[in-house]
Structures are given as C-alpha cells and as structure tokens.
XYZ file of C-alpha atoms in Angstrom:
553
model
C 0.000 0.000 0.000
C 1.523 3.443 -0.758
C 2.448 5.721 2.007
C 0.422 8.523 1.782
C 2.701 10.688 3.875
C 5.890 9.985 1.519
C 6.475 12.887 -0.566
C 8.059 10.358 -3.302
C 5.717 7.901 -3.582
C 4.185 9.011 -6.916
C -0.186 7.124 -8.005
C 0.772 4.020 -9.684
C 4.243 3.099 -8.599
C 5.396 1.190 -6.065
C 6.466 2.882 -3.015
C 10.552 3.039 -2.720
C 11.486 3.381 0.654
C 13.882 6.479 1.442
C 13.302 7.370 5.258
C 12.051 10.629 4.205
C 8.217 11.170 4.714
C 6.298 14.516 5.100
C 4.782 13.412 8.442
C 7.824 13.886 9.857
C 8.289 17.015 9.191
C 7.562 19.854 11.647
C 4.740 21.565 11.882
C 5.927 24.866 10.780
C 7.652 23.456 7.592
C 3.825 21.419 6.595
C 2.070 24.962 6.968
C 4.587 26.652 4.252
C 4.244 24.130 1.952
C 0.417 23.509 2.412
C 0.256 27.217 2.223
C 1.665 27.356 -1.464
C -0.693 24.392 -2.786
C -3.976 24.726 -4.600
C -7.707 24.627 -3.110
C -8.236 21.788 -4.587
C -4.910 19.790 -3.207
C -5.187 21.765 0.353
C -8.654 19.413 0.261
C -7.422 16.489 -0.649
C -4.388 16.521 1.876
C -7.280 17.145 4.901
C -8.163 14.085 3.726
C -4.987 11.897 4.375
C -4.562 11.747 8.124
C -6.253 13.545 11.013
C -2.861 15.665 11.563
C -2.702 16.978 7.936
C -6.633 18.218 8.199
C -5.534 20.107 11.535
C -3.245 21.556 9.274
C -5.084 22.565 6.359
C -8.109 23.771 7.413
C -7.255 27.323 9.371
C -5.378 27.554 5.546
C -8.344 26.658 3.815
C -10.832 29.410 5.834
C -8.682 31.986 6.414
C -10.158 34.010 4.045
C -13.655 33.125 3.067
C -16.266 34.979 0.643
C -19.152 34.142 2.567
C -20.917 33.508 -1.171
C -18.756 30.520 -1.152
C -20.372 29.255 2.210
C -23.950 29.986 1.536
C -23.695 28.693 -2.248
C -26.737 28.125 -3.880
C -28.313 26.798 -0.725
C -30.454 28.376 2.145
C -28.831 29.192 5.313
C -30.572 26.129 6.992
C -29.213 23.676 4.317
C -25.466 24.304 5.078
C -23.836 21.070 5.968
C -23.256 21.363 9.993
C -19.367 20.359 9.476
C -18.235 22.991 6.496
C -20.600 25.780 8.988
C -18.086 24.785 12.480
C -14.814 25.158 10.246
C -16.235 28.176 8.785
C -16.980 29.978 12.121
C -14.048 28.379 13.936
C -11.115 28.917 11.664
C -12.077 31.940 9.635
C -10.501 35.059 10.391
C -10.902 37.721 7.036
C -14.621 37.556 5.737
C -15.503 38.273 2.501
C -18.994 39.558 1.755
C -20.511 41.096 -1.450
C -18.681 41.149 -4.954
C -20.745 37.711 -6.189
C -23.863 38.066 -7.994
C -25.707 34.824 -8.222
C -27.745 35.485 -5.056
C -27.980 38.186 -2.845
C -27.071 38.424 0.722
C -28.934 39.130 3.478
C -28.296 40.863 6.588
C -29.842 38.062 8.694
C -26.842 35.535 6.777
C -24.230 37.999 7.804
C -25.331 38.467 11.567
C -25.530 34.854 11.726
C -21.867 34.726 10.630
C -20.517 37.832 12.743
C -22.677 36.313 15.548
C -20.735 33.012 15.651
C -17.056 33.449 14.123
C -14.695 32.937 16.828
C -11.225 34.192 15.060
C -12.401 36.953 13.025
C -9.917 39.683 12.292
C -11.226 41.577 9.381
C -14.474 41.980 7.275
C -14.397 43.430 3.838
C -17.959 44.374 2.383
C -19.111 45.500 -0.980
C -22.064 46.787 -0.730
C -24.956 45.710 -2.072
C -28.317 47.474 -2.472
C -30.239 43.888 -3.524
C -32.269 42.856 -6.025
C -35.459 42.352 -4.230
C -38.757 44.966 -3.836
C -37.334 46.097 -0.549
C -33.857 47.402 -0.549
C -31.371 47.287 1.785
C -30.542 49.952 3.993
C -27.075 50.884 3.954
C -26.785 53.063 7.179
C -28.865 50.670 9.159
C -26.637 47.895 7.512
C -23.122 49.399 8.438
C -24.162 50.142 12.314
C -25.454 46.275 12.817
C -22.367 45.312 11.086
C -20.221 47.255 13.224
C -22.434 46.088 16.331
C -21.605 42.752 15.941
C -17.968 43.066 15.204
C -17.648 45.521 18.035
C -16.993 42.597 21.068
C -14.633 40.786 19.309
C -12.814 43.987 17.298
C -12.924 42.794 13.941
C -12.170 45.777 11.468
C -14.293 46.781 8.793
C -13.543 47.810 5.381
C -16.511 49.099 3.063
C -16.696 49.636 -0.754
C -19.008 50.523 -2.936
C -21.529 52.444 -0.420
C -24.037 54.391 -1.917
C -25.506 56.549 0.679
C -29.768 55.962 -0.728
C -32.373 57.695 0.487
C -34.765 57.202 2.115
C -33.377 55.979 5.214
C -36.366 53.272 7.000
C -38.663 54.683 9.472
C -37.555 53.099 12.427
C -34.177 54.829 11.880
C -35.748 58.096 11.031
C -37.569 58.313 14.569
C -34.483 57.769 16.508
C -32.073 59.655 14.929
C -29.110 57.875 12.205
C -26.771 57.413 13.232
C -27.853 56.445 16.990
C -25.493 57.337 19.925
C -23.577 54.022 19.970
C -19.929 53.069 19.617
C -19.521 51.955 16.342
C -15.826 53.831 15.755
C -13.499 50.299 17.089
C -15.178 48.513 13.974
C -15.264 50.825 10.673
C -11.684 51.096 9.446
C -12.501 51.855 5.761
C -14.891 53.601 3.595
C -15.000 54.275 0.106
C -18.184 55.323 -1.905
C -19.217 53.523 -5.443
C -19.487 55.336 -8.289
C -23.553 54.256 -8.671
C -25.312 57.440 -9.143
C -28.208 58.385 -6.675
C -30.324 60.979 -6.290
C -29.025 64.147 -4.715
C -29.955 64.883 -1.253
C -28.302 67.248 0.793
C -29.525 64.961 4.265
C -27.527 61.575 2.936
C -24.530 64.195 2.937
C -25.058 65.708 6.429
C -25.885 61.448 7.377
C -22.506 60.969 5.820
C -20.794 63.642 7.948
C -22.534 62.225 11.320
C -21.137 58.747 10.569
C -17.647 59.732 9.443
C -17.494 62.044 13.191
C -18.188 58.837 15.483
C -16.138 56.952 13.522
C -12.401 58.187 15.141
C -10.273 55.328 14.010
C -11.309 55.425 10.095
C -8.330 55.220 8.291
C -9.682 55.253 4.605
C -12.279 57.794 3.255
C -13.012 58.006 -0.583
C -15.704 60.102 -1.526
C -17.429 60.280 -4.887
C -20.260 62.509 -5.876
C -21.458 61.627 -9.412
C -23.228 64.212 -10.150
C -24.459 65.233 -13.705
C -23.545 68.177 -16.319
C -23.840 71.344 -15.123
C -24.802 69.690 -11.713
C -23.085 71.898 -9.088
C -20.972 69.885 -6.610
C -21.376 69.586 -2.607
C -19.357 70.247 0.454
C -19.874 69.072 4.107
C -20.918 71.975 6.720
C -19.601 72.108 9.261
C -20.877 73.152 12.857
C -18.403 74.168 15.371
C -16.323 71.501 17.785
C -17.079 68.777 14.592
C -13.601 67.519 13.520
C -13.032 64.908 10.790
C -10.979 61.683 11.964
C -7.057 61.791 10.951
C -7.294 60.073 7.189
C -4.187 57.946 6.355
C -5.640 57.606 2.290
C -7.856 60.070 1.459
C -9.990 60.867 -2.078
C -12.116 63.063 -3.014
C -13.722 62.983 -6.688
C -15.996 65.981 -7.390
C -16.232 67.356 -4.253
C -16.655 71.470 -4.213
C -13.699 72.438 -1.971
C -14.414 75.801 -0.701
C -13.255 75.780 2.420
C -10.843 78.206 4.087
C -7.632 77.684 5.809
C -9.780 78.449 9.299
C -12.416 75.750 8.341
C -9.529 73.259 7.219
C -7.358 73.986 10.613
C -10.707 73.423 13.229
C -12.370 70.589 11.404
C -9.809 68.760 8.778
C -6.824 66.105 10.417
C -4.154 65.822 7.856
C -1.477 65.449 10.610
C -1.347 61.155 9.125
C -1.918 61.601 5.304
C -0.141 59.256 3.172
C -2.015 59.016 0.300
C -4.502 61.993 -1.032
C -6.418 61.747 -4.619
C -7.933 64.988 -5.698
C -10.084 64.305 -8.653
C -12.108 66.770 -10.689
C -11.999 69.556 -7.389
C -10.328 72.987 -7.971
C -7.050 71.947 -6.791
C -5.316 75.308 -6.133
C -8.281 76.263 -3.535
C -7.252 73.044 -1.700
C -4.115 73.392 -2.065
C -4.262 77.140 -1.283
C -6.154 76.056 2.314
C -4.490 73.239 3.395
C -0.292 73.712 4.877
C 1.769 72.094 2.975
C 3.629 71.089 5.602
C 0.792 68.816 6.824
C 1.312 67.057 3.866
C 5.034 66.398 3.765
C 4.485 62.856 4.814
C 2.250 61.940 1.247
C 3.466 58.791 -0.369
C 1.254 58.835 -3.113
C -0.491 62.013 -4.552
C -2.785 61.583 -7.741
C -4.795 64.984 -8.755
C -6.786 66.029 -11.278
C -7.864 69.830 -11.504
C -11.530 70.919 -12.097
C -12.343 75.073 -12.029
C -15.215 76.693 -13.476
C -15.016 78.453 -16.586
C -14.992 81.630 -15.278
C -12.208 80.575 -12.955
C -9.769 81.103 -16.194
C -6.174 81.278 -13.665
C -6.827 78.500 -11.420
C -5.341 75.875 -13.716
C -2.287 77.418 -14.369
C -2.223 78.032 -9.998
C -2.988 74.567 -9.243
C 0.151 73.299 -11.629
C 2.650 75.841 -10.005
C 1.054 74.963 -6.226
C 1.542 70.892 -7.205
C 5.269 72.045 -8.484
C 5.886 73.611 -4.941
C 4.535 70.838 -2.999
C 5.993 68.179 -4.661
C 9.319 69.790 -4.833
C 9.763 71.263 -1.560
C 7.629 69.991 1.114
C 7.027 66.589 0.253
C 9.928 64.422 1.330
C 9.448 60.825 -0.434
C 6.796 60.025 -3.020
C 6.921 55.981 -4.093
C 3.775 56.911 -6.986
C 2.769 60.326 -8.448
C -0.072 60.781 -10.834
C -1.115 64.348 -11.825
C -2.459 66.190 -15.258
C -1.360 69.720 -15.015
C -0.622 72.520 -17.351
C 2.924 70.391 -18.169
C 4.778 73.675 -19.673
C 4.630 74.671 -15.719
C 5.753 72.027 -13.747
C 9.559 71.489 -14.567
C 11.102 67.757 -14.384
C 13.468 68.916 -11.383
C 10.489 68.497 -8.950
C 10.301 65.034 -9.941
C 14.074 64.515 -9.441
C 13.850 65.175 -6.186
C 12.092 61.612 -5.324
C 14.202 59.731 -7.535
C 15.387 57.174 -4.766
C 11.763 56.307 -4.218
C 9.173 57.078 -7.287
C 7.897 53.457 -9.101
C 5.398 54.552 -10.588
C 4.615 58.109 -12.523
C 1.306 59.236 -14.211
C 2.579 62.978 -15.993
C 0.294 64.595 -18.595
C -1.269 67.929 -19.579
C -5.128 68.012 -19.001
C -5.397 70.773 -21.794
C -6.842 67.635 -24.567
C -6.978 69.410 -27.864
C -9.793 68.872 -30.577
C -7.215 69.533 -33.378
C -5.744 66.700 -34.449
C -3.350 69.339 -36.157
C -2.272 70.327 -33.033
C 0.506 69.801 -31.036
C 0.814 68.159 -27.738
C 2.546 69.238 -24.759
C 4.589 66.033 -24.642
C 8.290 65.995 -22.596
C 11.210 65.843 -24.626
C 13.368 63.778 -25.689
C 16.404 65.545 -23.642
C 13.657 65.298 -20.280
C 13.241 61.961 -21.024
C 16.770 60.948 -20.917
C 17.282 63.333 -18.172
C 14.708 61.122 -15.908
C 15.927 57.485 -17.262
C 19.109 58.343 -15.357
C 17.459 59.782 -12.315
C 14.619 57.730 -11.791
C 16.124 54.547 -11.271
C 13.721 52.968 -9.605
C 10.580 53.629 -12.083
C 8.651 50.388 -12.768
C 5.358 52.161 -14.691
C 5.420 55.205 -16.136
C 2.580 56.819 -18.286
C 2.795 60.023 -20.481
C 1.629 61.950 -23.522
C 3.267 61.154 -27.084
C 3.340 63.628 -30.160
C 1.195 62.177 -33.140
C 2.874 65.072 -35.711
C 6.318 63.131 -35.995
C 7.647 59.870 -35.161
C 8.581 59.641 -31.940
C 12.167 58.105 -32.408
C 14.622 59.701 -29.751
C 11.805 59.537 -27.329
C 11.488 56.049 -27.740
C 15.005 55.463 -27.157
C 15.157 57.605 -24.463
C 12.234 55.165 -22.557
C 13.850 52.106 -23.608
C 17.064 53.565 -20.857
C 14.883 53.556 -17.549
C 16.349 50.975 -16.201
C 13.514 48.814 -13.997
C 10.520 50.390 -16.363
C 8.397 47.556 -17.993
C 5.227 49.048 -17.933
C 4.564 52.095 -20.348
C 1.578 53.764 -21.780
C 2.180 56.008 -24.503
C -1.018 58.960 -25.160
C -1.583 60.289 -28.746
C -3.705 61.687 -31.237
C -4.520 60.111 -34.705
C -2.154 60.455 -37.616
C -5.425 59.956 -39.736
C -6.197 63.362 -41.342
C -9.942 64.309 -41.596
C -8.798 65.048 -45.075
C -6.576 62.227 -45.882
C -7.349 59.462 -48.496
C -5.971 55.738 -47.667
C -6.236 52.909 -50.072
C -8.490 50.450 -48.631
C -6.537 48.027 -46.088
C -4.481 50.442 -44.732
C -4.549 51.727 -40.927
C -1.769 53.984 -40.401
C -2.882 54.048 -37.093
C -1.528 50.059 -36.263
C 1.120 50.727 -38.389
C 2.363 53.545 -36.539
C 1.901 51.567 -33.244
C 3.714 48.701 -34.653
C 6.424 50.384 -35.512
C 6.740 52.113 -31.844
C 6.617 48.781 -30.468
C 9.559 47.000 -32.631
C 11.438 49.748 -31.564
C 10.862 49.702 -28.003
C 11.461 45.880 -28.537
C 14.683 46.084 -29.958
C 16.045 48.601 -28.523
C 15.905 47.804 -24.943
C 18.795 47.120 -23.163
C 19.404 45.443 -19.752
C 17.565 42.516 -17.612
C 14.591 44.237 -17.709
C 12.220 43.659 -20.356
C 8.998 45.051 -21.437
C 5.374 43.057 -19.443
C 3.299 45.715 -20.937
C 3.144 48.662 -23.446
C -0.354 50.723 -24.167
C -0.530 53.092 -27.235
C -3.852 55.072 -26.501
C -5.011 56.725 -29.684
C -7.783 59.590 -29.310
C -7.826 60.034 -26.123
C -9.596 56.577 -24.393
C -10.354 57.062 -20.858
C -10.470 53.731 -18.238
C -13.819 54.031 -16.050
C -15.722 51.758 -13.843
C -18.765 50.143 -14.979
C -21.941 49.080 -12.668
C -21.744 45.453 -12.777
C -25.930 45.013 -12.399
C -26.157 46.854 -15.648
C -25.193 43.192 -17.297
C -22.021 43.912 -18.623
C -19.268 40.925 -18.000
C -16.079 42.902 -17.827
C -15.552 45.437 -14.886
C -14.398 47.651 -17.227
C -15.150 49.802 -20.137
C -13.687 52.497 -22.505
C -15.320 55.893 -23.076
C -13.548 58.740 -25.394
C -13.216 62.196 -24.717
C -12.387 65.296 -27.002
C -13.111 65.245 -30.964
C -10.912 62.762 -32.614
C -10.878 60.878 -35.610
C -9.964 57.494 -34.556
C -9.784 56.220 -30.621
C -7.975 52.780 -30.711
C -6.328 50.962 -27.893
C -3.207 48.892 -29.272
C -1.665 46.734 -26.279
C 1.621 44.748 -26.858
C 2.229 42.123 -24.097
C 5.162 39.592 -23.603
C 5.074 36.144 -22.238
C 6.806 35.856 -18.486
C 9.943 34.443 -20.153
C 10.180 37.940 -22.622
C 10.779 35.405 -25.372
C 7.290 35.838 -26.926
C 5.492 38.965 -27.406
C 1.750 39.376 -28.875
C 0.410 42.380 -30.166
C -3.756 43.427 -30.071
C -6.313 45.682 -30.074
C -8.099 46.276 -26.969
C -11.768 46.795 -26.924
C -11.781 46.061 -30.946
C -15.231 45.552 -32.045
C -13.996 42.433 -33.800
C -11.124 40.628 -31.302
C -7.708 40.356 -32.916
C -4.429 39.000 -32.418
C -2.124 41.552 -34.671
C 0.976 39.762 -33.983
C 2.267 36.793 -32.263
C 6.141 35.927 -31.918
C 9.447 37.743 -31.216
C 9.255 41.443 -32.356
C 13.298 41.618 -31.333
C 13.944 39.005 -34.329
C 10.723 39.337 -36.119
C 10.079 35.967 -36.016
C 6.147 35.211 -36.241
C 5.342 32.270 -34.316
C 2.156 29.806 -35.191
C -0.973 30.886 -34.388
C -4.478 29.636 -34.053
C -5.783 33.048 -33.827
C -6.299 34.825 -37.457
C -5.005 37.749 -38.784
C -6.234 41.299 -39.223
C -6.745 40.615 -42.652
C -8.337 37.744 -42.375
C -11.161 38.587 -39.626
C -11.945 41.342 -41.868
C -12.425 39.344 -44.746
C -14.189 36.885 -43.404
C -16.669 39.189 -41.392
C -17.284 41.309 -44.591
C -17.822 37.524 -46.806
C -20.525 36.059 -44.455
C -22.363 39.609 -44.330
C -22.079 39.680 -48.302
C-alpha cells in the first residue's frame, strides 16, 4: 500500500522506501508548503490523516467569501461540518462582490454572531435585487455592532448613501449614539449614481465624526452636467478623523484655511487623490507642511469656466509641494498645465518614485495640433534619475515619429510598464487605399522599436498606445455587462484605438492586439526583437476582416 505521507511515492508506482516522509516534518515546515498548494490539493491533503486536516483547514478558511459558504443553498441547508470550520477557523470575511444570489443581513449576523477568530471583514455593498432594498446606514451600524466585542475591522466599498433611510431609523435619529468607531476602518463610496440629497450628505458627515479610528475615506459625488458639486458643513467643535488615504472625486472644496485647521486632520496623510476639485483652492487652504508625509499624490484639476487662472495656480502649487515639502513620493499621478511644472520636482524623489502618471489636461480637438509632450532631452534626463521607475505613463506627439523619445524610454532601467497617449495620424482630409490603418502601423512600428532597442535585464510586461484620447472608467456590474471595465472617449478625434503589446513571463514571446476592438484580434504573435512570427491559431487582421465582410455579403 503506498504511504500517503511519503512525498516520493508518486499514483501508480510502487512505493521506494527512502526514510524521508512529510509526516515527519515539523509543523511549521507542513504549513509553508500547504500554504503554497492549490484549493483543490489543500482538500485532498485534509483528507490523508487527522494531523494533515488540523493543518489545512485554518489555511483553507482563512479568508472566506461568505458567497462561497452559503452557495446556492439556504442558510438552513449548510452542511453542519463545512458551517463549524467556517466559524471556527475563519478570520478575514468576505462579503458582497458575487452576484448569483444576494445576501442578506440576517446571513451575515448569523456569521458575525458566531465566528470565533475573526480579524477583518471586507464588504461590498450591495443594495439587492429584491422589492425592498437594503438599507445601507442601518446595515453598516449592525455590522459594526456585531464586530464591536470581538474587534474585527471593517472595510466598506461601494456604499451608496440611498435615500430614504427606513422609518424606524428616522424616529431615533441615524446614526444612533452608539460606539460603532473600534469597527469601521474603511470607507469608500461607489461610483452608482443616486439621487441628490443634501440629508444623505449631512448622514454621511454624522457617521464619518463617530467613527475616530477610520483610516480610509473616498468620496465620490457623481453628479451630472452642469450639476453643481457639494461640500460638508460644518458646525463648530465637529472635527473629521485623521485620514491615512484620502480621495475626493468631485467634491466642491471651498473651504478656508480656518475651516480646514478646526475641522480637517491631515497630521497622518499618506495618500490623497484629488479628482475633478479645484485643486489650487485646496491646495491654497491646506499647509503644505501637513502634507510632507504623502506617499502617493494623484490629482486632477476641475475650475469653473470663469475661474480662467486656477489651472495654471494649481500646476505651479503641485510644483511647490511636490518639490519642496514633500519628502518621499513611491507613486505620483497628476495632469497639469505640463509647460509649468519642470522635471526637477520630480528629481527630487528619484530614490523612491515606481510609478509616474505625468500629462497635460489641456486635450486638444485639433488633431493638427501639437501636444505638450516631454522631450526627448527630459526623457533621458529622468531614465538616469529615476532609477527605480517600474510604470510610467505620459503623452506622445502624433505630428512626428517619436524616435529619440522612444530610445530615451527604452534607458529607464527597472521600467516595464509604459503607456504612450496620442492623437490620430489619420487626417480628416486624408485618403488611404483600402486596407491600410496607419494608425496600427504607426503603433507597430513604436513597439519594434521599443522591442529592440531595450537594453538590460529588464524587459517590457506591458506597453499601451492610446489613440484619441480613451479614458479607463468603472462600470456598474448590475447593468449586465461581464467585464468590470469599459472604454469611453473624450475630445473630438478621428480614430480612438487601444493597441496593447504584451510579452510572455519568459520575454521570449510577445503578442500584439487591439483592446476593446469591435472584432477581437491577435495583430501579432512571436518575437518582435527578431521578427520571427510564431504559429498561431488566432487569425489575422486581414483575415477577420475578410471573413466578417464575406458572411455579411
């Protein structure tokens, strides 16, 4: 009979004895190896003796979506066994994120109720599909009721603050006079849009005050065109916890250095977004030396029309914070008025920035047109600066081809991810012969290039030509849509492709495609460095075409 325990006795062979088994082994030693093994091999080892399932199983629930639990089954149906392991051995719970049935708040109190390990809960929030939705303020406070006695954090996405809230919580008051701060570690809002109600905001404000130890906050208002944006009020002695990531996405930020100093903590900032708010009145409020600790800063500027100066105040404001005050930023991602914000500020986190986003927010309709782009000589001066840089992204001129630049990426020497923004080099009055796209043939080029002329261990995981101006959004998973992402343009451009190339984990095989085509194609498959096409099941350009425009015929 084959020893189970012997880790080389192999299904079908006879066992050959070597005085090496993994029962011997110590107990520490089993968990890092169990710990690197599959689901379904983590279940059949819990299987082979009773020591190996004492093992396996805190491995196996550690981290549990509670969809996975309930299944397709009723609470009452769970088998009694899988439910004790569950509640015994689980300590991060997963709830939300799974859409073929809906839970309830009576599953998860029945969970929180009986887990005896729990450490952390992460929730996406769900309004339901039935007639009655859920409420989400009543739904955080039982949530952090139950997690209270055994402090078990809380981390929230997706909330979407409806209205109305039920009547019972109406009468006394949301949120009630309770201690729900030891629970809620992190909240950050969906973009689902909702109606606009000025008491969800003020609700919002009273939960975020009793809530001391929050260490995440991301707020998003989606409002509409021409929609003004909103702003908590403040009353006096209300002060918002300390934030250690904070994001705010079209939020009006008016207030004044006295409203920021009696009712904002910025004193353990480490990561701030500022996304379509009139950055130079934040930053024009808020001491920079309170945010000298930042790690990562990403921000967007938004000012009304009439607010014609702002722009150009935000840039040189981002210039002087980033330069001066802030001591050590690992990512950076801001679109500015570029001709304003010289390369020297980024210099000065060279020994720590992996990852930059730099580009000029000014998108012009003219495909004619210039773009502020960095130069060739800026490029090079950051490849030997920056020597830590693993993903950079930036704008690219369409008018010429882009050949020093290109060399001057392929010297950063840890970069492998790049994406390159352009316009079309299609002209509105331009005849091609049928067949041609000077658009792939463009981005083909730029990626044999960057293919062949990269030197160094490093090579490239993944390169993004954006043509037009494609913008990366999140889409509402209920509105049937498979992918969690989709594309959406902006500005007036002739074409808007998305050309991806992509190499294997070895960097001996690359493949090149269009992202988002409305017909999916494989451009290229095989080495671009030798040119070297390798065998493919997957059909050309050419050929989709063809055949799409035969079968229609």
């Amino acid at each position: 009979m084959e020893d189970p325990c012997n880790p080389f006795a192999l299904p079908g062979h006879p066992n050959h004895t070597t005085g090496q088994k993994m029962n011997d082994l110590c107990t520490e030693i089993l968990l890092l190896v169990f710990e690197e093994l599959d689901l379904p091999d983590k279940l059949a080892l819990a299987r082979v003796c009773r020591r190996f399932n004492e093992i396996t199983m805190p491995i196996i629930y550690h981290t549990l979506p509670l969809e996975r639990l309930l299944g397709e089954k009723t609470a009452q149906e769970i088998l009694p066994g899988r439910q004790e392991n569950a509640f015994t051995h689980t300590q991060r719970l997963l709830i939300g994120g799974g859409f073929k049935r809906d839970i309830t708040p009576d599953d998860i109190k029945r969970f929180l109720s009986n887990s005896k390990k729990l450490q952390s809960v992460n929730y996406i929030y769900s309004p339901g599909r039935g007639e009655k939705p859920i409420c989400p303020w009543k739904q955080i406070y039982d949530m952090g009721v139950y997690l209270r006695e055994g402090n078990a954090k809380l981390y929230i996405d997706n909330f979407t603050p409806t209205n109305p809230i039920d009547e019972v919580w109406k009468d006394r008051g949301f949120p009630p006079v309770a201690d729900i701060g030891k629970s809620l570690i992190s909240l950050k809002m969906g973009h689902t849009h909702v109606p606009r109600s000025e008491s969800s905001l003020q609700i919002l404000k009273k939960l975020l005050l009793r809530t001391p130890l929050l260490e995440i906050f991301h707020y998003i208002d989606c409002r509409g065109p021409r929609v003004p944006a909103r702003q908590f009020n403040f009353e006096e002695g209300q002060r918002l916890p300390p934030f250690k990531d904070l994001m705010l996405k079209n939020y009006d930020w008016k207030h004044n250095a006295e409203e920021v100093n009696l009712h904002w903590d910025f004193s353990r900032i480490r990561s701030l977004a500022l996304l379509m708010i009139p950055v130079y009145k934040f930053l024009q409020s808020v001491p920079a030396s309170e945010l000298a600790q930042l790690q990562h800063l990403h921000a967007e500027d938004y000012s009304e029309p009439t607010e014609h100066l702002n722009p150009k105040l935000a840039t040189e404001g981002l210039y002087a914070l980033v330069k001066k005050h802030i001591k050590s930023l690992q990512t950076l991602n801001i679109s500015c008025i570029t001709q304003y914000f010289n390369i020297d500020a980024l210099l000065v986190h060279a020994k720590s920035l992996t990852k930059l986003v730099f580009r000029d927010h000014s998108v012009s309709s003219n495909s004619r047109q210039h773009c502020p782009v960095l130069s060739a000589q800026s490029l090079g001066i950051l490849s030997k600066s920056l020597t830590l840089l693993e993903s950079l992204e930036i704008d690219m001129d369409h008018r010429t081809f882009p050949e020093a630049c290109l060399l001057a990426l392929c010297q950063f020497s840890r970069l492998h991810t790049l994406v390159l923004h352009t316009q079309t080099v299609i002209e509105t009055d331009s005849n091609h012969r049928p067949g041609q796209d000077p658009d792939l043939t463009r981005a083909y080029d730029c990626f044999t290039m960057l293919v062949k002329k990269r030197l160094g261990p490093t090579k490239w995981q993944r390169v993004v030509i954006n043509v037009g101006g494609w913008q990366a959004r999140d889409a509402n998973p209920r509105d049937g849509r498979e992918n969690s992402e989709a594309y959406t343009y902006y500005g007036t451009c002739v074409s808007q492709r998305c050309f991806v190339l992509e190499a294997s984990a070895s960097g001996e095989m690359d493949r090149i495609y269009e992202e988002f085509s409305p017909i999916p194609l494989t451009l290229f498959h095989g080495n671009l460095k030798t040119g070297k096409r390798l065998p493919s099941n997957v059909e050309t350009t050419k050929e989709k075409v063809h055949k799409a425009r035969g079968s229609s015929s």
